[in-house]
Amino acid sequence: MDQSFDARGWLGSLAGETRDVYAKNRRVMSFGEYVALFGENPKQQSRSAAEYLRDVFDHFGHETVNTPRGEMKRFKLFDCPWDGGRDRLMGQEEVQDAVYRLLSNFSREGRTNRLILLHGPNGSAKSTFVGCVQRAMEHYAPLDEGALYRFNWIFPVQKLVKGGIGFGDRGPEPTPVSDSYAYLDDDLIEAKLVDELKDHPLLLIPRDKRKLLLDEVLAGPLREGFRPARMLVQGDLNPRNRMIFEALLNSYRGDLGRVLRHVQVERFFISRRYRVGVATVGPQLAVDASARQLTVGKNLAG
């Protein structure tokens, strides 16, 4: 006996699973919650880009293989196990090991101050090598150990905060609000400013206090030779974020707690297709793949 497909039940089950995954991945959180997350796993949240990429290599592991030049180490990420071996890299174990050593050197310094150049004739698997690494990063980023975070600025509507989106004279808040605007519903948000440069959330902490925090939380790993990203130790917000931060700080008369209330920490995922975290520069040497309006319309100002 044929049974009709229960579309409503299937969609309800799918929606429930999506909510569970969303909550498990901690896609959105307040700044205070992110600081707590940093305290739980400080090495993961303070590693440099080179350290992150080296962890991608280590995540998939390596094995010893026999080659015409003898036994060599082969990193399993180049076998693309997450995709059944599609477009895997054949050979090039020496190059794999050389790149891994360079990443290890960058990790010890806490910064990447040089480029890695792959040089060779056509057909020598340079693009395949890079493609495997990018695909491995895409697979690693959704995992708990591969989580990456950026932050957005959230400005609530005027019925929650007097003075518009936060710039100008501020009076008492007419409506009680929580310690963070990170979880406000869309109808209570007047503006959301996304940071396209993906500044690290810890950069919102003043540099001197940030260094003390890193020294305290990373006391054990530092003794073991771990080096946090130099940007976290010596760096600062990008100019746009710095302007917003200073404007809010002036508006709140130096109350940092009220400034951080506007911060929404958001998890993001590496994507080759959408050029998030990784990008391939074509022969035209242009990485700008944004869309621009060519005709005049109502949305031109936006």
PDB file of C-alpha atoms in Angstrom:
ATOM      1  CA  MET A   1       0.000   0.000   0.000  1.00  0.00           C
ATOM      2  CA  ASP A   2       1.409   3.330  -1.081  1.00  0.00           C
ATOM      3  CA  GLN A   3       1.866   5.981   1.588  1.00  0.00           C
ATOM      4  CA  SER A   4       1.822   9.676   0.735  1.00  0.00           C
ATOM      5  CA  PHE A   5       4.871  11.733   1.568  1.00  0.00           C
ATOM      6  CA  ASP A   6       4.412  13.743   4.769  1.00  0.00           C
ATOM      7  CA  ALA A   7       5.937  17.045   3.657  1.00  0.00           C
ATOM      8  CA  ARG A   8       4.839  18.911   6.773  1.00  0.00           C
ATOM      9  CA  GLY A   9       6.395  16.340   9.099  1.00  0.00           C
ATOM     10  CA  TRP A  10       9.608  16.191   7.075  1.00  0.00           C
ATOM     11  CA  LEU A  11       9.993  19.971   7.082  1.00  0.00           C
ATOM     12  CA  GLY A  12       9.274  20.092  10.811  1.00  0.00           C
ATOM     13  CA  SER A  13      11.962  17.502  11.471  1.00  0.00           C
ATOM     14  CA  LEU A  14      14.417  19.382   9.255  1.00  0.00           C
ATOM     15  CA  ALA A  15      13.675  22.659  11.033  1.00  0.00           C
ATOM     16  CA  GLY A  16      14.254  21.024  14.415  1.00  0.00           C
ATOM     17  CA  GLU A  17      17.573  19.538  13.351  1.00  0.00           C
ATOM     18  CA  THR A  18      18.690  22.900  11.952  1.00  0.00           C
ATOM     19  CA  ARG A  19      17.852  24.649  15.241  1.00  0.00           C
ATOM     20  CA  ASP A  20      19.806  22.039  17.181  1.00  0.00           C
ATOM     21  CA  VAL A  21      22.868  22.421  14.929  1.00  0.00           C
ATOM     22  CA  TYR A  22      22.611  26.216  15.125  1.00  0.00           C
ATOM     23  CA  ALA A  23      22.580  26.128  18.929  1.00  0.00           C
ATOM     24  CA  LYS A  24      25.384  23.555  19.096  1.00  0.00           C
ATOM     25  CA  ASN A  25      27.634  25.601  16.811  1.00  0.00           C
ATOM     26  CA  ARG A  26      27.093  28.744  18.910  1.00  0.00           C
ATOM     27  CA  ARG A  27      26.572  30.815  15.789  1.00  0.00           C
ATOM     28  CA  VAL A  28      25.776  34.036  17.679  1.00  0.00           C
ATOM     29  CA  MET A  29      26.780  35.159  21.167  1.00  0.00           C
ATOM     30  CA  SER A  30      27.395  38.238  23.260  1.00  0.00           C
ATOM     31  CA  PHE A  31      30.872  39.584  23.879  1.00  0.00           C
ATOM     32  CA  GLY A  32      30.804  38.333  27.455  1.00  0.00           C
ATOM     33  CA  GLU A  33      29.943  34.833  26.273  1.00  0.00           C
ATOM     34  CA  TYR A  34      32.811  34.937  23.803  1.00  0.00           C
ATOM     35  CA  VAL A  35      35.295  35.922  26.529  1.00  0.00           C
ATOM     36  CA  ALA A  36      34.055  32.907  28.500  1.00  0.00           C
ATOM     37  CA  LEU A  37      34.574  30.735  25.405  1.00  0.00           C
ATOM     38  CA  PHE A  38      38.096  32.132  25.084  1.00  0.00           C
ATOM     39  CA  GLY A  39      38.759  31.163  28.685  1.00  0.00           C
ATOM     40  CA  GLU A  40      37.638  27.590  27.971  1.00  0.00           C
ATOM     41  CA  ASN A  41      40.008  27.106  25.028  1.00  0.00           C
ATOM     42  CA  PRO A  42      42.483  30.001  24.859  1.00  0.00           C
ATOM     43  CA  LYS A  43      44.940  28.373  22.447  1.00  0.00           C
ATOM     44  CA  GLN A  44      42.259  27.727  19.863  1.00  0.00           C
ATOM     45  CA  GLN A  45      40.910  31.265  20.062  1.00  0.00           C
ATOM     46  CA  SER A  46      44.283  33.051  20.043  1.00  0.00           C
ATOM     47  CA  ARG A  47      46.214  31.129  17.368  1.00  0.00           C
ATOM     48  CA  SER A  48      47.589  32.847  14.306  1.00  0.00           C
ATOM     49  CA  ALA A  49      46.496  32.114  10.737  1.00  0.00           C
ATOM     50  CA  ALA A  50      49.597  29.969  10.208  1.00  0.00           C
ATOM     51  CA  GLU A  51      48.865  28.016  13.394  1.00  0.00           C
ATOM     52  CA  TYR A  52      45.296  27.488  12.214  1.00  0.00           C
ATOM     53  CA  LEU A  53      46.455  26.135   8.864  1.00  0.00           C
ATOM     54  CA  ARG A  54      49.007  23.876  10.522  1.00  0.00           C
ATOM     55  CA  ASP A  55      46.215  22.526  12.722  1.00  0.00           C
ATOM     56  CA  VAL A  56      44.300  21.705   9.525  1.00  0.00           C
ATOM     57  CA  PHE A  57      47.259  19.588   8.385  1.00  0.00           C
ATOM     58  CA  ASP A  58      47.482  17.902  11.797  1.00  0.00           C
ATOM     59  CA  HIS A  59      43.745  17.253  11.982  1.00  0.00           C
ATOM     60  CA  PHE A  60      43.848  14.836   9.041  1.00  0.00           C
ATOM     61  CA  GLY A  61      47.134  13.309  10.159  1.00  0.00           C
ATOM     62  CA  HIS A  62      49.940  11.821   8.075  1.00  0.00           C
ATOM     63  CA  GLU A  63      51.382   8.473   7.093  1.00  0.00           C
ATOM     64  CA  THR A  64      54.653   7.090   5.759  1.00  0.00           C
ATOM     65  CA  VAL A  65      54.640   6.102   2.073  1.00  0.00           C
ATOM     66  CA  ASN A  66      57.210   4.520  -0.214  1.00  0.00           C
ATOM     67  CA  THR A  67      58.359   6.730  -3.074  1.00  0.00           C
ATOM     68  CA  PRO A  68      61.109   6.419  -5.707  1.00  0.00           C
ATOM     69  CA  ARG A  69      63.191   8.554  -3.301  1.00  0.00           C
ATOM     70  CA  GLY A  70      62.548   6.300  -0.333  1.00  0.00           C
ATOM     71  CA  GLU A  71      60.124   6.550   2.570  1.00  0.00           C
ATOM     72  CA  MET A  72      58.487   9.959   2.992  1.00  0.00           C
ATOM     73  CA  LYS A  73      55.769  11.571   5.080  1.00  0.00           C
ATOM     74  CA  ARG A  74      52.450  12.166   3.307  1.00  0.00           C
ATOM     75  CA  PHE A  75      49.729  14.365   4.787  1.00  0.00           C
ATOM     76  CA  LYS A  76      46.334  12.733   4.451  1.00  0.00           C
ATOM     77  CA  LEU A  77      44.484  15.959   3.695  1.00  0.00           C
ATOM     78  CA  PHE A  78      45.861  15.711   0.147  1.00  0.00           C
ATOM     79  CA  ASP A  79      43.948  12.435  -0.272  1.00  0.00           C
ATOM     80  CA  CYS A  80      40.684  14.395   0.240  1.00  0.00           C
ATOM     81  CA  PRO A  81      39.085  11.746   2.517  1.00  0.00           C
ATOM     82  CA  TRP A  82      36.039  13.980   3.145  1.00  0.00           C
ATOM     83  CA  ASP A  83      35.111  13.753  -0.551  1.00  0.00           C
ATOM     84  CA  GLY A  84      35.974  10.170  -1.404  1.00  0.00           C
ATOM     85  CA  GLY A  85      39.361  11.127  -2.826  1.00  0.00           C
ATOM     86  CA  ARG A  86      37.987  13.369  -5.592  1.00  0.00           C
ATOM     87  CA  ASP A  87      40.668  15.636  -7.102  1.00  0.00           C
ATOM     88  CA  ARG A  88      43.296  14.302  -4.720  1.00  0.00           C
ATOM     89  CA  LEU A  89      46.956  15.235  -5.077  1.00  0.00           C
ATOM     90  CA  MET A  90      49.229  12.557  -6.472  1.00  0.00           C
ATOM     91  CA  GLY A  91      52.770  12.644  -5.086  1.00  0.00           C
ATOM     92  CA  GLN A  92      54.507  15.910  -4.148  1.00  0.00           C
ATOM     93  CA  GLU A  93      55.315  14.647  -0.646  1.00  0.00           C
ATOM     94  CA  GLU A  94      58.463  16.791  -0.521  1.00  0.00           C
ATOM     95  CA  VAL A  95      56.420  19.924  -1.200  1.00  0.00           C
ATOM     96  CA  GLN A  96      53.880  18.950   1.455  1.00  0.00           C
ATOM     97  CA  ASP A  97      56.594  18.580   4.067  1.00  0.00           C
ATOM     98  CA  ALA A  98      58.299  21.835   3.031  1.00  0.00           C
ATOM     99  CA  VAL A  99      55.055  23.822   3.338  1.00  0.00           C
ATOM    100  CA  TYR A 100      54.341  22.252   6.724  1.00  0.00           C
ATOM    101  CA  ARG A 101      57.801  23.267   7.969  1.00  0.00           C
ATOM    102  CA  LEU A 102      57.233  26.838   6.820  1.00  0.00           C
ATOM    103  CA  LEU A 103      53.872  26.951   8.611  1.00  0.00           C
ATOM    104  CA  SER A 104      55.548  25.668  11.761  1.00  0.00           C
ATOM    105  CA  ASN A 105      58.140  28.460  11.528  1.00  0.00           C
ATOM    106  CA  PHE A 106      55.404  31.069  11.128  1.00  0.00           C
ATOM    107  CA  SER A 107      53.547  29.587  14.120  1.00  0.00           C
ATOM    108  CA  ARG A 108      56.596  29.890  16.357  1.00  0.00           C
ATOM    109  CA  GLU A 109      56.872  33.566  15.409  1.00  0.00           C
ATOM    110  CA  GLY A 110      53.165  34.205  15.861  1.00  0.00           C
ATOM    111  CA  ARG A 111      52.841  35.888  12.480  1.00  0.00           C
ATOM    112  CA  THR A 112      53.157  35.231   8.750  1.00  0.00           C
ATOM    113  CA  ASN A 113      55.757  37.676   7.459  1.00  0.00           C
ATOM    114  CA  ARG A 114      56.609  35.943   4.172  1.00  0.00           C
ATOM    115  CA  LEU A 115      54.820  34.441   1.180  1.00  0.00           C
ATOM    116  CA  ILE A 116      54.962  30.786   0.181  1.00  0.00           C
ATOM    117  CA  LEU A 117      55.625  30.567  -3.551  1.00  0.00           C
ATOM    118  CA  LEU A 118      54.868  27.376  -5.487  1.00  0.00           C
ATOM    119  CA  HIS A 119      56.926  27.380  -8.667  1.00  0.00           C
ATOM    120  CA  GLY A 120      56.849  24.791 -11.422  1.00  0.00           C
ATOM    121  CA  PRO A 121      55.819  24.056 -15.000  1.00  0.00           C
ATOM    122  CA  ASN A 122      52.241  23.579 -16.177  1.00  0.00           C
ATOM    123  CA  GLY A 123      50.754  20.340 -14.919  1.00  0.00           C
ATOM    124  CA  SER A 124      52.973  20.090 -11.833  1.00  0.00           C
ATOM    125  CA  ALA A 125      49.926  20.150  -9.504  1.00  0.00           C
ATOM    126  CA  LYS A 126      50.364  23.635  -8.035  1.00  0.00           C
ATOM    127  CA  SER A 127      46.655  24.447  -8.329  1.00  0.00           C
ATOM    128  CA  THR A 128      45.682  20.981  -7.098  1.00  0.00           C
ATOM    129  CA  PHE A 129      47.920  21.451  -4.052  1.00  0.00           C
ATOM    130  CA  VAL A 130      46.296  24.770  -3.133  1.00  0.00           C
ATOM    131  CA  GLY A 131      42.823  23.440  -3.927  1.00  0.00           C
ATOM    132  CA  CYS A 132      43.262  20.513  -1.532  1.00  0.00           C
ATOM    133  CA  VAL A 133      44.359  22.851   1.260  1.00  0.00           C
ATOM    134  CA  GLN A 134      41.394  25.171   0.682  1.00  0.00           C
ATOM    135  CA  ARG A 135      38.926  22.297   0.630  1.00  0.00           C
ATOM    136  CA  ALA A 136      40.471  20.888   3.812  1.00  0.00           C
ATOM    137  CA  MET A 137      39.980  24.277   5.504  1.00  0.00           C
ATOM    138  CA  GLU A 138      36.334  24.306   4.388  1.00  0.00           C
ATOM    139  CA  HIS A 139      35.866  20.883   5.986  1.00  0.00           C
ATOM    140  CA  TYR A 140      37.732  21.842   9.174  1.00  0.00           C
ATOM    141  CA  ALA A 141      36.032  25.197   9.876  1.00  0.00           C
ATOM    142  CA  PRO A 142      32.557  23.762  10.774  1.00  0.00           C
ATOM    143  CA  LEU A 143      34.131  21.458  13.381  1.00  0.00           C
ATOM    144  CA  ASP A 144      34.311  22.521  17.027  1.00  0.00           C
ATOM    145  CA  GLU A 145      38.115  22.713  16.883  1.00  0.00           C
ATOM    146  CA  GLY A 146      37.980  24.835  13.714  1.00  0.00           C
ATOM    147  CA  ALA A 147      35.571  27.521  14.926  1.00  0.00           C
ATOM    148  CA  LEU A 148      36.282  31.081  13.756  1.00  0.00           C
ATOM    149  CA  TYR A 149      34.575  34.243  15.001  1.00  0.00           C
ATOM    150  CA  ARG A 150      34.128  37.853  13.967  1.00  0.00           C
ATOM    151  CA  PHE A 151      31.836  40.543  15.384  1.00  0.00           C
ATOM    152  CA  ASN A 152      29.078  42.904  14.280  1.00  0.00           C
ATOM    153  CA  TRP A 153      27.871  46.190  15.720  1.00  0.00           C
ATOM    154  CA  ILE A 154      24.208  46.102  16.792  1.00  0.00           C
ATOM    155  CA  PHE A 155      22.235  49.327  17.296  1.00  0.00           C
ATOM    156  CA  PRO A 156      18.728  48.911  18.733  1.00  0.00           C
ATOM    157  CA  VAL A 157      15.726  51.039  17.857  1.00  0.00           C
ATOM    158  CA  GLN A 158      15.169  54.292  19.707  1.00  0.00           C
ATOM    159  CA  LYS A 159      12.514  52.861  22.012  1.00  0.00           C
ATOM    160  CA  LEU A 160      15.294  50.811  23.604  1.00  0.00           C
ATOM    161  CA  VAL A 161      18.117  53.341  23.432  1.00  0.00           C
ATOM    162  CA  LYS A 162      17.652  57.073  23.241  1.00  0.00           C
ATOM    163  CA  GLY A 163      19.767  58.784  20.616  1.00  0.00           C
ATOM    164  CA  GLY A 164      19.395  56.686  17.457  1.00  0.00           C
ATOM    165  CA  ILE A 165      22.177  54.281  16.561  1.00  0.00           C
ATOM    166  CA  GLY A 166      24.453  55.393  19.336  1.00  0.00           C
ATOM    167  CA  PHE A 167      26.053  58.640  18.214  1.00  0.00           C
ATOM    168  CA  GLY A 168      25.071  61.835  19.975  1.00  0.00           C
ATOM    169  CA  ASP A 169      23.763  62.888  23.365  1.00  0.00           C
ATOM    170  CA  ARG A 170      22.339  59.963  25.302  1.00  0.00           C
ATOM    171  CA  GLY A 171      19.789  60.051  28.034  1.00  0.00           C
ATOM    172  CA  PRO A 172      18.547  57.319  30.358  1.00  0.00           C
ATOM    173  CA  GLU A 173      17.360  54.145  28.674  1.00  0.00           C
ATOM    174  CA  PRO A 174      13.550  54.259  28.749  1.00  0.00           C
ATOM    175  CA  THR A 175      13.123  50.486  28.490  1.00  0.00           C
ATOM    176  CA  PRO A 176      15.015  47.859  30.509  1.00  0.00           C
ATOM    177  CA  VAL A 177      17.311  45.844  28.277  1.00  0.00           C
ATOM    178  CA  SER A 178      19.648  42.911  28.783  1.00  0.00           C
ATOM    179  CA  ASP A 179      23.412  43.158  29.137  1.00  0.00           C
ATOM    180  CA  SER A 180      23.815  42.667  25.375  1.00  0.00           C
ATOM    181  CA  TYR A 181      21.993  43.525  22.176  1.00  0.00           C
ATOM    182  CA  ALA A 182      23.381  40.397  20.484  1.00  0.00           C
ATOM    183  CA  TYR A 183      20.095  38.490  20.676  1.00  0.00           C
ATOM    184  CA  LEU A 184      17.670  41.274  19.777  1.00  0.00           C
ATOM    185  CA  ASP A 185      14.930  40.422  17.313  1.00  0.00           C
ATOM    186  CA  ASP A 186      15.195  42.041  13.898  1.00  0.00           C
ATOM    187  CA  ASP A 187      12.271  44.389  14.580  1.00  0.00           C
ATOM    188  CA  LEU A 188      14.196  45.826  17.542  1.00  0.00           C
ATOM    189  CA  ILE A 189      17.391  46.484  15.553  1.00  0.00           C
ATOM    190  CA  GLU A 190      17.780  49.828  13.827  1.00  0.00           C
ATOM    191  CA  ALA A 191      21.176  49.050  12.234  1.00  0.00           C
ATOM    192  CA  LYS A 192      23.594  46.139  12.039  1.00  0.00           C
ATOM    193  CA  LEU A 193      27.122  46.934  10.861  1.00  0.00           C
ATOM    194  CA  VAL A 194      29.020  43.857   9.683  1.00  0.00           C
ATOM    195  CA  ASP A 195      32.805  43.888   9.833  1.00  0.00           C
ATOM    196  CA  GLU A 196      33.933  42.672   6.417  1.00  0.00           C
ATOM    197  CA  LEU A 197      37.590  42.559   7.532  1.00  0.00           C
ATOM    198  CA  LYS A 198      36.721  40.089  10.314  1.00  0.00           C
ATOM    199  CA  ASP A 199      38.608  41.721  13.174  1.00  0.00           C
ATOM    200  CA  HIS A 200      39.210  39.363  16.075  1.00  0.00           C
ATOM    201  CA  PRO A 201      36.695  40.022  18.908  1.00  0.00           C
ATOM    202  CA  LEU A 202      39.497  40.267  21.485  1.00  0.00           C
ATOM    203  CA  LEU A 203      40.774  43.396  19.724  1.00  0.00           C
ATOM    204  CA  LEU A 204      37.859  45.217  21.350  1.00  0.00           C
ATOM    205  CA  ILE A 205      39.730  44.970  24.656  1.00  0.00           C
ATOM    206  CA  PRO A 206      42.264  47.810  25.169  1.00  0.00           C
ATOM    207  CA  ARG A 207      45.759  46.690  24.206  1.00  0.00           C
ATOM    208  CA  ASP A 208      47.354  46.840  27.663  1.00  0.00           C
ATOM    209  CA  LYS A 209      44.477  44.958  29.298  1.00  0.00           C
ATOM    210  CA  ARG A 210      44.403  42.483  26.410  1.00  0.00           C
ATOM    211  CA  LYS A 211      48.072  41.634  26.896  1.00  0.00           C
ATOM    212  CA  LEU A 212      47.505  41.047  30.607  1.00  0.00           C
ATOM    213  CA  LEU A 213      44.534  38.823  29.796  1.00  0.00           C
ATOM    214  CA  LEU A 214      46.556  36.759  27.311  1.00  0.00           C
ATOM    215  CA  ASP A 215      49.442  36.396  29.759  1.00  0.00           C
ATOM    216  CA  GLU A 216      47.094  35.238  32.507  1.00  0.00           C
ATOM    217  CA  VAL A 217      44.897  32.842  30.539  1.00  0.00           C
ATOM    218  CA  LEU A 218      47.752  31.466  28.416  1.00  0.00           C
ATOM    219  CA  ALA A 219      50.244  31.116  31.282  1.00  0.00           C
ATOM    220  CA  GLY A 220      50.545  27.359  30.840  1.00  0.00           C
ATOM    221  CA  PRO A 221      50.668  27.230  27.010  1.00  0.00           C
ATOM    222  CA  LEU A 222      53.181  30.112  26.933  1.00  0.00           C
ATOM    223  CA  ARG A 223      55.545  28.123  29.115  1.00  0.00           C
ATOM    224  CA  GLU A 224      55.185  25.241  26.648  1.00  0.00           C
ATOM    225  CA  GLY A 225      56.279  27.417  23.734  1.00  0.00           C
ATOM    226  CA  PHE A 226      52.887  28.474  22.322  1.00  0.00           C
ATOM    227  CA  ARG A 227      52.808  31.927  20.738  1.00  0.00           C
ATOM    228  CA  PRO A 228      49.472  33.702  20.263  1.00  0.00           C
ATOM    229  CA  ALA A 229      48.905  35.676  17.096  1.00  0.00           C
ATOM    230  CA  ARG A 230      51.072  38.781  17.201  1.00  0.00           C
ATOM    231  CA  MET A 231      48.096  40.795  15.998  1.00  0.00           C
ATOM    232  CA  LEU A 232      46.315  39.999  19.264  1.00  0.00           C
ATOM    233  CA  VAL A 233      49.301  41.125  21.323  1.00  0.00           C
ATOM    234  CA  GLN A 234      50.300  44.252  19.402  1.00  0.00           C
ATOM    235  CA  GLY A 235      47.486  44.922  16.924  1.00  0.00           C
ATOM    236  CA  ASP A 236      44.402  47.110  16.944  1.00  0.00           C
ATOM    237  CA  LEU A 237      40.984  47.374  15.347  1.00  0.00           C
ATOM    238  CA  ASN A 238      40.743  48.380  11.709  1.00  0.00           C
ATOM    239  CA  PRO A 239      40.029  52.107  11.179  1.00  0.00           C
ATOM    240  CA  ARG A 240      36.281  51.660  10.673  1.00  0.00           C
ATOM    241  CA  ASN A 241      35.799  49.645  13.836  1.00  0.00           C
ATOM    242  CA  ARG A 242      38.055  52.014  15.757  1.00  0.00           C
ATOM    243  CA  MET A 243      35.906  54.996  14.723  1.00  0.00           C
ATOM    244  CA  ILE A 244      32.707  53.232  15.836  1.00  0.00           C
ATOM    245  CA  PHE A 245      34.317  52.140  19.093  1.00  0.00           C
ATOM    246  CA  GLU A 246      35.584  55.642  19.932  1.00  0.00           C
ATOM    247  CA  ALA A 247      32.264  57.266  19.000  1.00  0.00           C
ATOM    248  CA  LEU A 248      30.363  54.916  21.285  1.00  0.00           C
ATOM    249  CA  LEU A 249      32.917  55.310  24.080  1.00  0.00           C
ATOM    250  CA  ASN A 250      32.564  59.110  23.909  1.00  0.00           C
ATOM    251  CA  SER A 251      28.790  58.817  23.752  1.00  0.00           C
ATOM    252  CA  TYR A 252      28.735  56.615  26.863  1.00  0.00           C
ATOM    253  CA  ARG A 253      31.305  58.846  28.625  1.00  0.00           C
ATOM    254  CA  GLY A 254      33.925  56.127  28.889  1.00  0.00           C
ATOM    255  CA  ASP A 255      31.638  53.281  29.983  1.00  0.00           C
ATOM    256  CA  LEU A 256      33.248  50.321  28.169  1.00  0.00           C
ATOM    257  CA  GLY A 257      30.600  47.905  29.416  1.00  0.00           C
ATOM    258  CA  ARG A 258      27.871  49.810  27.596  1.00  0.00           C
ATOM    259  CA  VAL A 259      29.982  49.934  24.433  1.00  0.00           C
ATOM    260  CA  LEU A 260      30.472  46.161  24.433  1.00  0.00           C
ATOM    261  CA  ARG A 261      26.717  45.753  24.796  1.00  0.00           C
ATOM    262  CA  HIS A 262      26.528  46.660  21.091  1.00  0.00           C
ATOM    263  CA  VAL A 263      28.852  43.806  20.063  1.00  0.00           C
ATOM    264  CA  GLN A 264      27.440  40.647  18.537  1.00  0.00           C
ATOM    265  CA  VAL A 265      30.036  37.906  18.088  1.00  0.00           C
ATOM    266  CA  GLU A 266      29.239  35.710  15.107  1.00  0.00           C
ATOM    267  CA  ARG A 267      30.785  32.478  13.914  1.00  0.00           C
ATOM    268  CA  PHE A 268      31.781  32.360  10.246  1.00  0.00           C
ATOM    269  CA  PHE A 269      32.828  29.534   7.965  1.00  0.00           C
ATOM    270  CA  ILE A 270      35.511  29.331   5.309  1.00  0.00           C
ATOM    271  CA  SER A 271      34.120  29.172   1.779  1.00  0.00           C
ATOM    272  CA  ARG A 272      35.938  29.102  -1.543  1.00  0.00           C
ATOM    273  CA  ARG A 273      32.764  29.821  -3.478  1.00  0.00           C
ATOM    274  CA  TYR A 274      31.932  32.980  -1.534  1.00  0.00           C
ATOM    275  CA  ARG A 275      35.574  33.940  -0.892  1.00  0.00           C
ATOM    276  CA  VAL A 276      35.281  33.859   2.864  1.00  0.00           C
ATOM    277  CA  GLY A 277      38.662  33.198   4.457  1.00  0.00           C
ATOM    278  CA  VAL A 278      40.226  31.952   1.219  1.00  0.00           C
ATOM    279  CA  ALA A 279      40.458  33.331  -2.307  1.00  0.00           C
ATOM    280  CA  THR A 280      42.011  32.386  -5.622  1.00  0.00           C
ATOM    281  CA  VAL A 281      43.514  35.191  -7.664  1.00  0.00           C
ATOM    282  CA  GLY A 282      43.130  34.649 -11.403  1.00  0.00           C
ATOM    283  CA  PRO A 283      45.592  35.616 -14.143  1.00  0.00           C
ATOM    284  CA  GLN A 284      44.089  39.096 -14.260  1.00  0.00           C
ATOM    285  CA  LEU A 285      45.520  39.625 -10.732  1.00  0.00           C
ATOM    286  CA  ALA A 286      42.243  41.040  -9.404  1.00  0.00           C
ATOM    287  CA  VAL A 287      40.598  39.649  -6.285  1.00  0.00           C
ATOM    288  CA  ASP A 288      37.626  41.997  -6.426  1.00  0.00           C
ATOM    289  CA  ALA A 289      34.627  39.808  -7.216  1.00  0.00           C
ATOM    290  CA  SER A 290      31.949  42.109  -5.813  1.00  0.00           C
ATOM    291  CA  ALA A 291      28.815  43.033  -7.758  1.00  0.00           C
ATOM    292  CA  ARG A 292      28.131  46.648  -8.713  1.00  0.00           C
ATOM    293  CA  GLN A 293      24.913  48.199  -9.947  1.00  0.00           C
ATOM    294  CA  LEU A 294      25.212  49.502 -13.496  1.00  0.00           C
ATOM    295  CA  THR A 295      21.764  51.065 -13.862  1.00  0.00           C
ATOM    296  CA  VAL A 296      20.157  53.831 -11.836  1.00  0.00           C
ATOM    297  CA  GLY A 297      17.393  52.577  -9.595  1.00  0.00           C
ATOM    298  CA  LYS A 298      15.751  53.041  -6.219  1.00  0.00           C
ATOM    299  CA  ASN A 299      18.355  50.902  -4.485  1.00  0.00           C
ATOM    300  CA  LEU A 300      21.389  52.786  -5.820  1.00  0.00           C
ATOM    301  CA  ALA A 301      21.923  54.683  -2.577  1.00  0.00           C
ATOM    302  CA  GLY A 302      21.974  51.433  -0.627  1.00  0.00           C
TER     303      GLY A 302
END
